[in-house]
PDB file of C-alpha atoms in Angstrom:
ATOM      1  CA  UNK M   1       0.000   0.000   0.000  1.00  0.00           C
ATOM      2  CA  UNK M   2       1.332   3.411  -0.940  1.00  0.00           C
ATOM      3  CA  UNK M   3       1.463   5.951   1.853  1.00  0.00           C
ATOM      4  CA  UNK M   4       0.456   8.684  -0.608  1.00  0.00           C
ATOM      5  CA  UNK M   5      -2.398   8.377  -3.077  1.00  0.00           C
ATOM      6  CA  UNK M   6      -3.180  10.880  -5.795  1.00  0.00           C
ATOM      7  CA  UNK M   7      -6.200  11.345  -8.011  1.00  0.00           C
ATOM      8  CA  UNK M   8      -6.806  11.492 -10.820  1.00  0.00           C
ATOM      9  CA  UNK M   9      -3.877   9.687 -12.444  1.00  0.00           C
ATOM     10  CA  UNK M  10      -4.486  11.421 -15.744  1.00  0.00           C
ATOM     11  CA  UNK M  11      -6.324  14.632 -16.476  1.00  0.00           C
ATOM     12  CA  UNK M  12      -7.072  16.404 -19.739  1.00  0.00           C
ATOM     13  CA  UNK M  13      -8.525  19.899 -19.652  1.00  0.00           C
ATOM     14  CA  UNK M  14      -9.381  22.669 -22.062  1.00  0.00           C
ATOM     15  CA  UNK M  15      -7.412  25.866 -21.766  1.00  0.00           C
ATOM     16  CA  UNK M  16      -9.024  28.134 -19.204  1.00  0.00           C
ATOM     17  CA  UNK M  17     -10.573  25.390 -17.089  1.00  0.00           C
ATOM     18  CA  UNK M  18     -10.230  25.214 -13.320  1.00  0.00           C
ATOM     19  CA  UNK M  19      -8.257  22.112 -12.325  1.00  0.00           C
ATOM     20  CA  UNK M  20      -8.101  20.226  -9.046  1.00  0.00           C
ATOM     21  CA  UNK M  21      -5.647  17.454  -8.161  1.00  0.00           C
ATOM     22  CA  UNK M  22      -6.108  15.572  -4.915  1.00  0.00           C
ATOM     23  CA  UNK M  23      -3.653  13.929  -2.546  1.00  0.00           C
ATOM     24  CA  UNK M  24      -4.450  11.683   0.423  1.00  0.00           C
ATOM     25  CA  UNK M  25      -1.897  10.273   2.793  1.00  0.00           C
ATOM     26  CA  UNK M  26      -1.965   7.744   5.584  1.00  0.00           C
ATOM     27  CA  UNK M  27       0.863   8.818   7.899  1.00  0.00           C
ATOM     28  CA  UNK M  28       1.304  11.695  10.297  1.00  0.00           C
ATOM     29  CA  UNK M  29       3.311  14.369   8.568  1.00  0.00           C
ATOM     30  CA  UNK M  30       5.326  17.464   9.325  1.00  0.00           C
ATOM     31  CA  UNK M  31       5.073  18.840   5.770  1.00  0.00           C
ATOM     32  CA  UNK M  32       3.546  18.166   2.370  1.00  0.00           C
ATOM     33  CA  UNK M  33       5.079  19.204  -0.933  1.00  0.00           C
ATOM     34  CA  UNK M  34       3.555  19.681  -4.354  1.00  0.00           C
ATOM     35  CA  UNK M  35       6.074  19.117  -7.141  1.00  0.00           C
ATOM     36  CA  UNK M  36       5.875  19.712 -10.881  1.00  0.00           C
ATOM     37  CA  UNK M  37       7.720  17.495 -13.317  1.00  0.00           C
ATOM     38  CA  UNK M  38       7.999  18.423 -16.966  1.00  0.00           C
ATOM     39  CA  UNK M  39       8.857  15.993 -19.768  1.00  0.00           C
ATOM     40  CA  UNK M  40      12.594  15.324 -19.607  1.00  0.00           C
ATOM     41  CA  UNK M  41      12.518  14.727 -15.873  1.00  0.00           C
ATOM     42  CA  UNK M  42      13.245  18.054 -14.176  1.00  0.00           C
ATOM     43  CA  UNK M  43      11.324  18.502 -10.938  1.00  0.00           C
ATOM     44  CA  UNK M  44      10.384  21.859  -9.485  1.00  0.00           C
ATOM     45  CA  UNK M  45       8.956  22.300  -6.032  1.00  0.00           C
ATOM     46  CA  UNK M  46       5.762  24.368  -6.148  1.00  0.00           C
ATOM     47  CA  UNK M  47       4.626  24.486  -2.527  1.00  0.00           C
ATOM     48  CA  UNK M  48       5.500  23.243   0.919  1.00  0.00           C
ATOM     49  CA  UNK M  49       2.538  23.134   3.309  1.00  0.00           C
ATOM     50  CA  UNK M  50       2.081  22.219   6.930  1.00  0.00           C
ATOM     51  CA  UNK M  51      -1.339  23.827   7.389  1.00  0.00           C
ATOM     52  CA  UNK M  52      -3.939  25.972   5.680  1.00  0.00           C
ATOM     53  CA  UNK M  53      -3.546  27.358   2.213  1.00  0.00           C
ATOM     54  CA  UNK M  54      -0.892  28.866  -0.040  1.00  0.00           C
ATOM     55  CA  UNK M  55      -1.248  30.754  -3.316  1.00  0.00           C
ATOM     56  CA  UNK M  56       1.295  31.489  -5.993  1.00  0.00           C
ATOM     57  CA  UNK M  57       0.022  33.060  -9.175  1.00  0.00           C
ATOM     58  CA  UNK M  58      -2.636  30.771 -10.639  1.00  0.00           C
ATOM     59  CA  UNK M  59      -1.733  27.918  -8.298  1.00  0.00           C
ATOM     60  CA  UNK M  60      -3.421  27.323  -4.963  1.00  0.00           C
ATOM     61  CA  UNK M  61      -2.584  24.527  -2.524  1.00  0.00           C
ATOM     62  CA  UNK M  62      -4.648  23.576   0.507  1.00  0.00           C
ATOM     63  CA  UNK M  63      -4.154  21.020   3.232  1.00  0.00           C
ATOM     64  CA  UNK M  64      -6.435  19.525   5.873  1.00  0.00           C
ATOM     65  CA  UNK M  65      -4.219  17.862   8.468  1.00  0.00           C
ATOM     66  CA  UNK M  66      -7.123  16.196  10.317  1.00  0.00           C
ATOM     67  CA  UNK M  67      -8.439  14.585   7.138  1.00  0.00           C
ATOM     68  CA  UNK M  68      -4.915  13.847   5.803  1.00  0.00           C
ATOM     69  CA  UNK M  69      -5.794  15.440   2.492  1.00  0.00           C
ATOM     70  CA  UNK M  70      -4.381  18.136   0.229  1.00  0.00           C
ATOM     71  CA  UNK M  71      -5.515  19.666  -3.035  1.00  0.00           C
ATOM     72  CA  UNK M  72      -3.678  21.543  -5.746  1.00  0.00           C
ATOM     73  CA  UNK M  73      -5.808  23.911  -7.814  1.00  0.00           C
ATOM     74  CA  UNK M  74      -4.887  25.603 -11.069  1.00  0.00           C
ATOM     75  CA  UNK M  75      -7.071  28.498 -12.145  1.00  0.00           C
ATOM     76  CA  UNK M  76      -7.363  29.571 -15.789  1.00  0.00           C
ATOM     77  CA  UNK M  77      -5.275  26.601 -16.949  1.00  0.00           C
ATOM     78  CA  UNK M  78      -2.844  27.045 -19.814  1.00  0.00           C
ATOM     79  CA  UNK M  79      -1.064  24.552 -22.104  1.00  0.00           C
ATOM     80  CA  UNK M  80       2.234  25.373 -20.377  1.00  0.00           C
ATOM     81  CA  UNK M  81       0.734  23.901 -17.191  1.00  0.00           C
ATOM     82  CA  UNK M  82       0.899  20.492 -18.866  1.00  0.00           C
ATOM     83  CA  UNK M  83       3.158  18.391 -16.640  1.00  0.00           C
ATOM     84  CA  UNK M  84       3.096  15.677 -14.014  1.00  0.00           C
ATOM     85  CA  UNK M  85       2.153  16.956 -10.565  1.00  0.00           C
ATOM     86  CA  UNK M  86       3.484  14.944  -7.650  1.00  0.00           C
ATOM     87  CA  UNK M  87       2.460  15.067  -4.012  1.00  0.00           C
ATOM     88  CA  UNK M  88       5.164  14.204  -1.469  1.00  0.00           C
ATOM     89  CA  UNK M  89       4.953  14.036   2.310  1.00  0.00           C
ATOM     90  CA  UNK M  90       7.548  14.186   5.034  1.00  0.00           C
ATOM     91  CA  UNK M  91       6.453  11.912   7.895  1.00  0.00           C
ATOM     92  CA  UNK M  92       6.768  12.919  11.527  1.00  0.00           C
ATOM     93  CA  UNK M  93       9.329  10.136  12.008  1.00  0.00           C
ATOM     94  CA  UNK M  94      12.235   9.241   9.738  1.00  0.00           C
ATOM     95  CA  UNK M  95      14.007  11.347   7.190  1.00  0.00           C
ATOM     96  CA  UNK M  96      12.685  10.248   3.836  1.00  0.00           C
ATOM     97  CA  UNK M  97       9.841  11.515   1.736  1.00  0.00           C
ATOM     98  CA  UNK M  98       6.953   9.447   0.472  1.00  0.00           C
ATOM     99  CA  UNK M  99       5.821  10.302  -3.042  1.00  0.00           C
ATOM    100  CA  UNK M 100       2.558   9.821  -4.856  1.00  0.00           C
ATOM    101  CA  UNK M 101       2.676   8.347  -8.348  1.00  0.00           C
ATOM    102  CA  UNK M 102       1.771  11.681  -9.869  1.00  0.00           C
ATOM    103  CA  UNK M 103      -1.079  13.192 -11.887  1.00  0.00           C
ATOM    104  CA  UNK M 104      -0.373  13.709 -15.557  1.00  0.00           C
ATOM    105  CA  UNK M 105      -2.074  16.909 -16.699  1.00  0.00           C
ATOM    106  CA  UNK M 106      -2.573  17.866 -20.331  1.00  0.00           C
ATOM    107  CA  UNK M 107      -4.105  21.232 -21.109  1.00  0.00           C
ATOM    108  CA  UNK M 108      -5.402  21.519 -24.657  1.00  0.00           C
ATOM    109  CA  UNK M 109      -5.452  24.918 -26.382  1.00  0.00           C
TER     110      UNK M 109
ATOM    111  CA  UNK X   1      17.213  25.834 -13.241  1.00  0.00           C
ATOM    112  CA  UNK X   2      16.935  24.876  -9.562  1.00  0.00           C
ATOM    113  CA  UNK X   3      20.661  25.165  -8.854  1.00  0.00           C
ATOM    114  CA  UNK X   4      21.136  21.405  -8.485  1.00  0.00           C
ATOM    115  CA  UNK X   5      23.190  19.917 -11.316  1.00  0.00           C
ATOM    116  CA  UNK X   6      23.380  16.305 -12.380  1.00  0.00           C
ATOM    117  CA  UNK X   7      25.765  14.727 -14.824  1.00  0.00           C
ATOM    118  CA  UNK X   8      25.365  13.052 -17.208  1.00  0.00           C
ATOM    119  CA  UNK X   9      21.781  13.727 -18.302  1.00  0.00           C
ATOM    120  CA  UNK X  10      21.591  10.449 -20.170  1.00  0.00           C
ATOM    121  CA  UNK X  11      23.606   7.252 -19.887  1.00  0.00           C
ATOM    122  CA  UNK X  12      23.271   4.172 -22.035  1.00  0.00           C
ATOM    123  CA  UNK X  13      25.220   1.139 -20.926  1.00  0.00           C
ATOM    124  CA  UNK X  14      25.407  -2.569 -21.491  1.00  0.00           C
ATOM    125  CA  UNK X  15      24.296  -4.991 -18.822  1.00  0.00           C
ATOM    126  CA  UNK X  16      27.140  -5.823 -16.470  1.00  0.00           C
ATOM    127  CA  UNK X  17      28.959  -2.521 -16.837  1.00  0.00           C
ATOM    128  CA  UNK X  18      29.534  -0.079 -13.987  1.00  0.00           C
ATOM    129  CA  UNK X  19      28.152   3.453 -14.130  1.00  0.00           C
ATOM    130  CA  UNK X  20      28.699   6.527 -11.972  1.00  0.00           C
ATOM    131  CA  UNK X  21      26.503   9.598 -11.705  1.00  0.00           C
ATOM    132  CA  UNK X  22      27.371  12.925 -10.154  1.00  0.00           C
ATOM    133  CA  UNK X  23      25.229  15.462  -8.319  1.00  0.00           C
ATOM    134  CA  UNK X  24      26.256  18.999  -7.420  1.00  0.00           C
ATOM    135  CA  UNK X  25      23.800  20.411  -4.861  1.00  0.00           C
ATOM    136  CA  UNK X  26      23.096  24.025  -4.031  1.00  0.00           C
ATOM    137  CA  UNK X  27      26.293  25.067  -2.287  1.00  0.00           C
ATOM    138  CA  UNK X  28      24.900  25.966   1.133  1.00  0.00           C
ATOM    139  CA  UNK X  29      22.621  22.916   1.359  1.00  0.00           C
ATOM    140  CA  UNK X  30      23.852  20.384   3.875  1.00  0.00           C
ATOM    141  CA  UNK X  31      21.436  17.601   2.942  1.00  0.00           C
ATOM    142  CA  UNK X  32      21.577  15.658  -0.295  1.00  0.00           C
ATOM    143  CA  UNK X  33      19.169  12.947  -1.463  1.00  0.00           C
ATOM    144  CA  UNK X  34      19.154  10.341  -4.201  1.00  0.00           C
ATOM    145  CA  UNK X  35      15.899   9.032  -5.658  1.00  0.00           C
ATOM    146  CA  UNK X  36      15.023   6.620  -8.426  1.00  0.00           C
ATOM    147  CA  UNK X  37      12.008   7.050 -10.663  1.00  0.00           C
ATOM    148  CA  UNK X  38      10.705   4.451 -13.080  1.00  0.00           C
ATOM    149  CA  UNK X  39       8.255   5.213 -15.837  1.00  0.00           C
ATOM    150  CA  UNK X  40       4.805   6.116 -14.570  1.00  0.00           C
ATOM    151  CA  UNK X  41       5.819   6.056 -10.919  1.00  0.00           C
ATOM    152  CA  UNK X  42       6.695   8.696  -8.382  1.00  0.00           C
ATOM    153  CA  UNK X  43      10.284   8.961  -7.138  1.00  0.00           C
ATOM    154  CA  UNK X  44      11.489   6.344  -4.641  1.00  0.00           C
ATOM    155  CA  UNK X  45      13.941   7.269  -1.923  1.00  0.00           C
ATOM    156  CA  UNK X  46      17.368   5.631  -2.177  1.00  0.00           C
ATOM    157  CA  UNK X  47      19.634   7.369   0.321  1.00  0.00           C
ATOM    158  CA  UNK X  48      20.470  10.688   1.900  1.00  0.00           C
ATOM    159  CA  UNK X  49      23.479  12.517   3.300  1.00  0.00           C
ATOM    160  CA  UNK X  50      23.818  15.067   6.064  1.00  0.00           C
ATOM    161  CA  UNK X  51      27.051  16.773   5.047  1.00  0.00           C
ATOM    162  CA  UNK X  52      29.449  13.887   4.298  1.00  0.00           C
ATOM    163  CA  UNK X  53      27.638  11.330   6.449  1.00  0.00           C
ATOM    164  CA  UNK X  54      25.295   8.857   4.791  1.00  0.00           C
ATOM    165  CA  UNK X  55      22.500   8.690   7.359  1.00  0.00           C
ATOM    166  CA  UNK X  56      19.858   6.532   5.738  1.00  0.00           C
ATOM    167  CA  UNK X  57      19.682   3.924   2.989  1.00  0.00           C
ATOM    168  CA  UNK X  58      16.579   2.399   1.488  1.00  0.00           C
ATOM    169  CA  UNK X  59      16.116  -1.337   1.161  1.00  0.00           C
ATOM    170  CA  UNK X  60      15.997  -0.566  -2.583  1.00  0.00           C
ATOM    171  CA  UNK X  61      19.710   0.167  -2.452  1.00  0.00           C
ATOM    172  CA  UNK X  62      21.260  -3.231  -3.107  1.00  0.00           C
ATOM    173  CA  UNK X  63      24.924  -4.054  -2.572  1.00  0.00           C
ATOM    174  CA  UNK X  64      25.579  -3.080  -6.182  1.00  0.00           C
ATOM    175  CA  UNK X  65      24.741   0.524  -5.365  1.00  0.00           C
ATOM    176  CA  UNK X  66      27.073   2.831  -3.493  1.00  0.00           C
ATOM    177  CA  UNK X  67      26.849   6.546  -2.849  1.00  0.00           C
ATOM    178  CA  UNK X  68      29.443   8.923  -1.518  1.00  0.00           C
ATOM    179  CA  UNK X  69      29.677  12.556  -0.560  1.00  0.00           C
ATOM    180  CA  UNK X  70      33.349  12.793   0.373  1.00  0.00           C
ATOM    181  CA  UNK X  71      33.638  16.467   1.232  1.00  0.00           C
ATOM    182  CA  UNK X  72      30.049  17.227   2.017  1.00  0.00           C
ATOM    183  CA  UNK X  73      29.573  18.959  -1.323  1.00  0.00           C
ATOM    184  CA  UNK X  74      29.038  16.952  -4.520  1.00  0.00           C
ATOM    185  CA  UNK X  75      27.883  13.350  -4.405  1.00  0.00           C
ATOM    186  CA  UNK X  76      28.355  10.323  -6.629  1.00  0.00           C
ATOM    187  CA  UNK X  77      26.097   7.328  -7.083  1.00  0.00           C
ATOM    188  CA  UNK X  78      27.732   4.222  -8.537  1.00  0.00           C
ATOM    189  CA  UNK X  79      25.944   1.160  -9.811  1.00  0.00           C
ATOM    190  CA  UNK X  80      28.104  -1.915 -10.328  1.00  0.00           C
ATOM    191  CA  UNK X  81      27.255  -4.791 -12.650  1.00  0.00           C
ATOM    192  CA  UNK X  82      24.206  -2.992 -14.015  1.00  0.00           C
ATOM    193  CA  UNK X  83      21.035  -4.941 -14.713  1.00  0.00           C
ATOM    194  CA  UNK X  84      18.176  -4.080 -17.041  1.00  0.00           C
ATOM    195  CA  UNK X  85      16.006  -3.433 -14.005  1.00  0.00           C
ATOM    196  CA  UNK X  86      18.293  -0.563 -13.063  1.00  0.00           C
ATOM    197  CA  UNK X  87      16.987   1.426 -16.032  1.00  0.00           C
ATOM    198  CA  UNK X  88      15.336   4.477 -14.519  1.00  0.00           C
ATOM    199  CA  UNK X  89      15.689   8.187 -13.917  1.00  0.00           C
ATOM    200  CA  UNK X  90      18.038   8.884 -11.013  1.00  0.00           C
ATOM    201  CA  UNK X  91      17.199  12.131  -9.274  1.00  0.00           C
ATOM    202  CA  UNK X  92      19.243  14.134  -6.826  1.00  0.00           C
ATOM    203  CA  UNK X  93      17.857  16.770  -4.488  1.00  0.00           C
ATOM    204  CA  UNK X  94      19.296  19.023  -1.833  1.00  0.00           C
ATOM    205  CA  UNK X  95      17.907  20.957   1.074  1.00  0.00           C
ATOM    206  CA  UNK X  96      18.894  22.840   4.171  1.00  0.00           C
ATOM    207  CA  UNK X  97      16.578  20.880   6.452  1.00  0.00           C
ATOM    208  CA  UNK X  98      14.063  18.098   5.807  1.00  0.00           C
ATOM    209  CA  UNK X  99      11.377  19.260   8.170  1.00  0.00           C
ATOM    210  CA  UNK X 100      11.480  22.901   7.263  1.00  0.00           C
ATOM    211  CA  UNK X 101      12.855  23.730   3.849  1.00  0.00           C
ATOM    212  CA  UNK X 102      11.999  22.667   0.348  1.00  0.00           C
ATOM    213  CA  UNK X 103      14.008  20.058  -1.496  1.00  0.00           C
ATOM    214  CA  UNK X 104      15.425  21.310  -4.776  1.00  0.00           C
ATOM    215  CA  UNK X 105      15.696  18.665  -7.451  1.00  0.00           C
ATOM    216  CA  UNK X 106      18.144  18.260 -10.269  1.00  0.00           C
ATOM    217  CA  UNK X 107      17.006  17.382 -13.776  1.00  0.00           C
ATOM    218  CA  UNK X 108      18.023  13.780 -13.266  1.00  0.00           C
ATOM    219  CA  UNK X 109      20.179  11.227 -15.031  1.00  0.00           C
ATOM    220  CA  UNK X 110      18.289   8.817 -17.249  1.00  0.00           C
ATOM    221  CA  UNK X 111      19.948   5.408 -17.283  1.00  0.00           C
ATOM    222  CA  UNK X 112      19.189   2.853 -19.961  1.00  0.00           C
ATOM    223  CA  UNK X 113      20.705  -0.599 -19.498  1.00  0.00           C
ATOM    224  CA  UNK X 114      20.679  -2.644 -22.696  1.00  0.00           C
TER     225      UNK X 114
END
């Protein structure tokens, strides 16, 4: 069983649509990260959350610690948002991260 | 560009050969991580260093794998006697602190074992 589950696995949207990607985890955590991975493998960290909500441009990330759930929202989606979005959590114990398998997003013009 | 460099970007090798990858982290970051990512999966933790000390190794890291960070700066990951199952993207990341700061990832080294 994976400690981090993401949904959906694949998502296709029309340009301009509002997008939501969900992440659920089963362990107690000190932080949750949303990562973006473009074709070719490079990973960029978008957000680190331990509570509440963060916003950066068109991206919004929320976390509910009690429900062990986080969401990543993209407003007014654009083709350049097409990438794999990965949720990763840092557990309260140990030093490694647990990663979800990612959500592959394609935004069509 | 996140500031973390990996070399080479791509490596093709024959089964049984040894390969070595290099990671140069952000200079002030004291923690360095190696991950492996296979197609369609999220990254899997392999090992991490606090300065030059290797503090944790995953069960995924068989005896054929060895990682070093001799001076607490760059790190190398060596795979001996490569197998086709070693084909994957090998990612390096660095951070100041696991609990607080964000990990910055390199672009990865894609290994293909023929």
